[in-house]
Amino acid sequence: MRNTLGDLNNHLFAQLERLSDEELTGEKLTDEISRAKAVTSVASQIISNGSLVLEARRLADDKMNADTTIPKMLEG
Protein backbone atom coordinates (compact mmCIF):
# COMPACT_ATOMS: atom_id res chain seq x y z
CA MET A 1 0.00 0.00 0.00
CA ARG A 2 1.19 3.48 -0.81
CA ASN A 3 0.50 6.56 1.23
CA THR A 4 -0.62 9.52 -0.81
CA LEU A 5 -4.07 11.03 -1.20
CA GLY A 6 -3.81 10.17 -4.89
CA ASP A 7 -3.32 6.52 -3.91
CA LEU A 8 -6.30 6.77 -1.59
CA ASN A 9 -8.36 8.13 -4.46
CA ASN A 10 -7.33 5.14 -6.57
CA HIS A 11 -8.35 2.76 -3.77
CA LEU A 12 -11.74 4.44 -3.47
CA PHE A 13 -12.41 4.18 -7.20
CA ALA A 14 -11.29 0.54 -7.16
CA GLN A 15 -13.79 -0.08 -4.35
CA LEU A 16 -16.50 1.64 -6.35
CA GLU A 17 -15.73 -0.59 -9.32
CA ARG A 18 -16.01 -3.71 -7.13
CA LEU A 19 -19.37 -2.50 -5.83
CA SER A 20 -20.54 -1.86 -9.39
CA ASP A 21 -19.93 -5.46 -10.43
CA GLU A 22 -23.41 -6.60 -11.48
CA GLU A 23 -22.38 -10.25 -11.11
CA LEU A 24 -21.80 -9.72 -7.40
CA THR A 25 -24.84 -10.98 -5.50
CA GLY A 26 -25.91 -12.44 -2.18
CA GLU A 27 -23.26 -13.03 0.45
CA LYS A 28 -20.43 -11.82 -1.78
CA LEU A 29 -22.25 -8.52 -2.33
CA THR A 30 -22.89 -8.23 1.40
CA ASP A 31 -19.20 -8.85 2.08
CA GLU A 32 -18.22 -6.22 -0.48
CA ILE A 33 -20.59 -3.70 1.06
CA SER A 34 -19.03 -4.37 4.49
CA ARG A 35 -15.57 -3.92 2.99
CA ALA A 36 -16.69 -0.66 1.35
CA LYS A 37 -17.95 0.66 4.69
CA ALA A 38 -14.61 -0.16 6.34
CA VAL A 39 -12.65 1.44 3.48
CA THR A 40 -14.86 4.53 3.64
CA SER A 41 -14.37 4.82 7.40
CA VAL A 42 -10.58 4.64 7.15
CA ALA A 43 -10.55 6.95 4.12
CA SER A 44 -12.60 9.53 6.03
CA GLN A 45 -10.05 9.52 8.84
CA ILE A 46 -7.15 9.87 6.40
CA ILE A 47 -8.88 12.79 4.66
CA SER A 48 -9.66 14.41 8.02
CA ASN A 49 -6.03 14.04 9.10
CA GLY A 50 -4.87 15.52 5.78
CA SER A 51 -7.19 18.48 6.28
CA LEU A 52 -5.77 19.05 9.76
CA VAL A 53 -2.20 18.92 8.46
CA LEU A 54 -3.09 21.37 5.68
CA GLU A 55 -4.71 23.74 8.17
CA ALA A 56 -1.63 23.55 10.44
CA ARG A 57 0.58 24.32 7.42
CA ARG A 58 -1.56 27.34 6.57
CA LEU A 59 -1.32 28.53 10.16
CA ALA A 60 2.45 28.07 10.17
CA ASP A 61 2.74 30.00 6.90
CA ASP A 62 0.65 32.91 8.19
CA LYS A 63 3.26 35.63 7.90
CA MET A 64 0.80 38.29 9.04
CA ASN A 65 0.82 37.00 12.62
CA ALA A 66 4.31 36.60 14.12
CA ASP A 67 2.86 35.29 17.39
CA THR A 68 1.32 32.21 15.78
CA THR A 69 2.49 28.92 17.24
CA ILE A 70 1.65 25.41 16.13
CA PRO A 71 0.75 22.86 18.81
CA LYS A 72 3.61 20.36 19.29
CA MET A 73 1.46 17.42 18.24
CA LEU A 74 0.87 19.00 14.80
CA GLU A 75 4.50 19.74 14.01
CA GLY A 76 5.84 17.58 11.26
Tab-separated table of N, CA and C in Angstrom:
chain	number	residue	atom	x	y	z
A	1	MET	N	0.844	-1.187	0.000
A	1	MET	CA	0.000	0.000	0.000
A	1	MET	C	0.879	1.237	0.000
A	2	ARG	N	0.484	2.209	-0.777
A	2	ARG	CA	1.188	3.476	-0.808
A	2	ARG	C	0.460	4.478	0.082
A	3	ASN	N	1.013	5.656	0.210
A	3	ASN	CA	0.503	6.560	1.233
A	3	ASN	C	0.238	7.981	0.774
A	4	THR	N	-0.277	8.170	-0.390
A	4	THR	CA	-0.617	9.524	-0.811
A	4	THR	C	-2.133	9.625	-0.973
A	5	LEU	N	-2.627	10.857	-0.990
A	5	LEU	CA	-4.068	11.035	-1.201
A	5	LEU	C	-4.465	10.592	-2.609
A	6	GLY	N	-3.550	10.687	-3.549
A	6	GLY	CA	-3.814	10.165	-4.889
A	6	GLY	C	-3.998	8.656	-4.861
A	7	ASP	N	-3.176	7.974	-4.069
A	7	ASP	CA	-3.317	6.521	-3.913
A	7	ASP	C	-4.645	6.184	-3.246
A	8	LEU	N	-5.011	6.982	-2.248
A	8	LEU	CA	-6.304	6.774	-1.586
A	8	LEU	C	-7.441	6.918	-2.592
A	9	ASN	N	-7.346	7.925	-3.425
A	9	ASN	CA	-8.358	8.133	-4.463
A	9	ASN	C	-8.463	6.901	-5.366
A	10	ASN	N	-7.323	6.345	-5.737
A	10	ASN	CA	-7.325	5.137	-6.571
A	10	ASN	C	-7.997	3.962	-5.851
A	11	HIS	N	-7.718	3.836	-4.547
A	11	HIS	CA	-8.347	2.760	-3.767
A	11	HIS	C	-9.868	2.944	-3.712
A	12	LEU	N	-10.301	4.183	-3.545
A	12	LEU	CA	-11.740	4.441	-3.469
A	12	LEU	C	-12.430	4.132	-4.798
A	13	PHE	N	-11.807	4.498	-5.900
A	13	PHE	CA	-12.407	4.183	-7.197
A	13	PHE	C	-12.385	2.671	-7.465
A	14	ALA	N	-11.338	2.005	-7.015
A	14	ALA	CA	-11.291	0.539	-7.156
A	14	ALA	C	-12.426	-0.097	-6.361
A	15	GLN	N	-12.684	0.438	-5.162
A	15	GLN	CA	-13.786	-0.084	-4.347
A	15	GLN	C	-15.116	0.147	-5.040
A	16	LEU	N	-15.272	1.324	-5.626
A	16	LEU	CA	-16.499	1.640	-6.354
A	16	LEU	C	-16.708	0.679	-7.525
A	17	GLU	N	-15.636	0.366	-8.216
A	17	GLU	CA	-15.735	-0.592	-9.324
A	17	GLU	C	-16.156	-1.968	-8.830
A	18	ARG	N	-15.602	-2.400	-7.672
A	18	ARG	CA	-16.006	-3.709	-7.129
A	18	ARG	C	-17.487	-3.704	-6.757
A	19	LEU	N	-17.952	-2.604	-6.189
A	19	LEU	CA	-19.369	-2.501	-5.829
A	19	LEU	C	-20.275	-2.463	-7.056
A	20	SER	N	-19.745	-1.986	-8.164
A	20	SER	CA	-20.544	-1.864	-9.386
A	20	SER	C	-20.614	-3.156	-10.187
A	21	ASP	N	-19.923	-4.182	-9.740
A	21	ASP	CA	-19.929	-5.464	-10.429
A	21	ASP	C	-21.332	-6.083	-10.345
A	22	GLU	N	-22.036	-6.111	-11.463
A	22	GLU	CA	-23.412	-6.605	-11.479
A	22	GLU	C	-23.502	-8.113	-11.257
A	23	GLU	N	-22.394	-8.811	-11.362
A	23	GLU	CA	-22.381	-10.251	-11.110
A	23	GLU	C	-22.228	-10.563	-9.623
A	24	LEU	N	-21.945	-9.547	-8.836
A	24	LEU	CA	-21.797	-9.722	-7.399
A	24	LEU	C	-23.190	-9.747	-6.760
A	25	THR	N	-23.519	-10.852	-6.126
A	25	THR	CA	-24.840	-10.980	-5.500
A	25	THR	C	-24.718	-11.686	-4.155
A	26	GLY	N	-25.810	-11.677	-3.422
A	26	GLY	CA	-25.915	-12.440	-2.180
A	26	GLY	C	-24.842	-12.122	-1.164
A	27	GLU	N	-24.237	-13.189	-0.622
A	27	GLU	CA	-23.258	-13.032	0.451
A	27	GLU	C	-22.016	-12.286	-0.022
A	28	LYS	N	-21.620	-12.515	-1.262
A	28	LYS	CA	-20.431	-11.816	-1.778
A	28	LYS	C	-20.696	-10.315	-1.875
A	29	LEU	N	-21.899	-9.944	-2.274
A	29	LEU	CA	-22.252	-8.523	-2.333
A	29	LEU	C	-22.291	-7.930	-0.925
A	30	THR	N	-22.855	-8.688	0.006
A	30	THR	CA	-22.892	-8.233	1.403
A	30	THR	C	-21.484	-8.033	1.944
A	31	ASP	N	-20.588	-8.985	1.636
A	31	ASP	CA	-19.197	-8.853	2.084
A	31	ASP	C	-18.545	-7.615	1.471
A	32	GLU	N	-18.822	-7.374	0.198
A	32	GLU	CA	-18.218	-6.221	-0.477
A	32	GLU	C	-18.746	-4.915	0.098
A	33	ILE	N	-20.018	-4.899	0.440
A	33	ILE	CA	-20.590	-3.700	1.065
A	33	ILE	C	-19.934	-3.458	2.426
A	34	SER	N	-19.708	-4.511	3.193
A	34	SER	CA	-19.025	-4.369	4.487
A	34	SER	C	-17.613	-3.843	4.289
A	35	ARG	N	-16.928	-4.386	3.280
A	35	ARG	CA	-15.567	-3.921	2.988
A	35	ARG	C	-15.595	-2.435	2.603
A	36	ALA	N	-16.579	-2.059	1.795
A	36	ALA	CA	-16.688	-0.664	1.351
A	36	ALA	C	-16.915	0.265	2.550
A	37	LYS	N	-17.723	-0.164	3.498
A	37	LYS	CA	-17.952	0.658	4.690
A	37	LYS	C	-16.664	0.822	5.485
A	38	ALA	N	-15.885	-0.245	5.614
A	38	ALA	CA	-14.612	-0.157	6.343
A	38	ALA	C	-13.631	0.750	5.598
A	39	VAL	N	-13.551	0.596	4.287
A	39	VAL	CA	-12.652	1.436	3.484
A	39	VAL	C	-13.062	2.903	3.609
A	40	THR	N	-14.356	3.159	3.536
A	40	THR	CA	-14.860	4.530	3.644
A	40	THR	C	-14.536	5.128	5.006
A	41	SER	N	-14.670	4.343	6.054
A	41	SER	CA	-14.372	4.824	7.401
A	41	SER	C	-12.898	5.207	7.534
A	42	VAL	N	-12.024	4.341	7.077
A	42	VAL	CA	-10.585	4.635	7.149
A	42	VAL	C	-10.243	5.821	6.251
A	43	ALA	N	-10.817	5.851	5.055
A	43	ALA	CA	-10.551	6.954	4.121
A	43	ALA	C	-10.982	8.289	4.725
A	44	SER	N	-12.120	8.292	5.404
A	44	SER	CA	-12.596	9.533	6.030
A	44	SER	C	-11.603	10.028	7.071
A	45	GLN	N	-11.037	9.115	7.836
A	45	GLN	CA	-10.047	9.515	8.840
A	45	GLN	C	-8.777	10.035	8.186
A	46	ILE	N	-8.352	9.408	7.112
A	46	ILE	CA	-7.152	9.866	6.397
A	46	ILE	C	-7.385	11.265	5.830
A	47	ILE	N	-8.548	11.477	5.235
A	47	ILE	CA	-8.875	12.787	4.661
A	47	ILE	C	-8.959	13.837	5.772
A	48	SER	N	-9.564	13.488	6.893
A	48	SER	CA	-9.663	14.410	8.023
A	48	SER	C	-8.272	14.775	8.540
A	49	ASN	N	-7.401	13.785	8.646
A	49	ASN	CA	-6.030	14.041	9.095
A	49	ASN	C	-5.296	14.934	8.096
A	50	GLY	N	-5.499	14.680	6.805
A	50	GLY	CA	-4.874	15.515	5.780
A	50	GLY	C	-5.354	16.953	5.865
A	51	SER	N	-6.636	17.140	6.131
A	51	SER	CA	-7.186	18.485	6.276
A	51	SER	C	-6.574	19.195	7.477
A	52	LEU	N	-6.380	18.471	8.565
A	52	LEU	CA	-5.768	19.047	9.760
A	52	LEU	C	-4.324	19.458	9.489
A	53	VAL	N	-3.591	18.604	8.807
A	53	VAL	CA	-2.196	18.917	8.464
A	53	VAL	C	-2.144	20.141	7.563
A	54	LEU	N	-3.043	20.219	6.594
A	54	LEU	CA	-3.085	21.369	5.684
A	54	LEU	C	-3.402	22.645	6.455
A	55	GLU	N	-4.362	22.569	7.371
A	55	GLU	CA	-4.710	23.744	8.174
A	55	GLU	C	-3.535	24.177	9.052
A	56	ALA	N	-2.810	23.217	9.631
A	56	ALA	CA	-1.630	23.546	10.438
A	56	ALA	C	-0.567	24.207	9.570
A	57	ARG	N	-0.405	23.733	8.345
A	57	ARG	CA	0.576	24.323	7.424
A	57	ARG	C	0.199	25.763	7.091
A	58	ARG	N	-1.089	25.985	6.851
A	58	ARG	CA	-1.558	27.345	6.565
A	58	ARG	C	-1.293	28.256	7.754
A	59	LEU	N	-1.558	27.748	8.950
A	59	LEU	CA	-1.318	28.527	10.162
A	59	LEU	C	0.167	28.850	10.312
A	60	ALA	N	1.006	27.862	10.061
A	60	ALA	CA	2.451	28.069	10.170
A	60	ALA	C	2.947	29.066	9.129
A	61	ASP	N	2.318	29.103	7.975
A	61	ASP	CA	2.735	30.004	6.904
A	61	ASP	C	2.125	31.392	7.013
A	62	ASP	N	1.296	31.613	8.032
A	62	ASP	CA	0.648	32.911	8.193
A	62	ASP	C	1.702	33.944	8.608
A	63	LYS	N	2.200	34.657	7.640
A	63	LYS	CA	3.261	35.633	7.897
A	63	LYS	C	2.713	36.924	8.517
A	64	MET	N	1.404	37.086	8.504
A	64	MET	CA	0.802	38.295	9.041
A	64	MET	C	0.765	38.276	10.569
A	65	ASN	N	0.900	37.104	11.165
A	65	ASN	CA	0.818	36.997	12.615
A	65	ASN	C	2.084	36.312	13.146
A	66	ALA	N	3.033	37.121	13.639
A	66	ALA	CA	4.313	36.595	14.120
A	66	ALA	C	4.164	35.810	15.416
A	67	ASP	N	3.060	35.972	16.106
A	67	ASP	CA	2.862	35.288	17.388
A	67	ASP	C	2.234	33.906	17.232
A	68	THR	N	1.964	33.500	16.013
A	68	THR	CA	1.323	32.210	15.780
A	68	THR	C	2.255	31.065	16.156
A	69	THR	N	1.724	30.127	16.914
A	69	THR	CA	2.493	28.918	17.239
A	69	THR	C	1.643	27.701	16.894
A	70	ILE	N	2.310	26.664	16.493
A	70	ILE	CA	1.652	25.405	16.130
A	70	ILE	C	1.760	24.463	17.323
A	71	PRO	N	0.661	23.841	17.726
A	71	PRO	CA	0.753	22.862	18.810
A	71	PRO	C	1.776	21.775	18.477
A	72	LYS	N	2.545	21.351	19.483
A	72	LYS	CA	3.611	20.363	19.287
A	72	LYS	C	3.136	19.134	18.530
A	73	MET	N	1.927	18.654	18.842
A	73	MET	CA	1.455	17.416	18.237
A	73	MET	C	1.205	17.556	16.739
A	74	LEU	N	1.128	18.789	16.218
A	74	LEU	CA	0.874	19.004	14.798
A	74	LEU	C	2.131	19.345	14.013
A	75	GLU	N	3.261	19.450	14.718
A	75	GLU	CA	4.502	19.742	14.013
A	75	GLU	C	4.970	18.498	13.280
A	76	GLY	N	5.440	18.709	12.078
A	76	GLY	CA	5.844	17.576	11.259
A	76	GLY	C	7.253	17.252	11.431
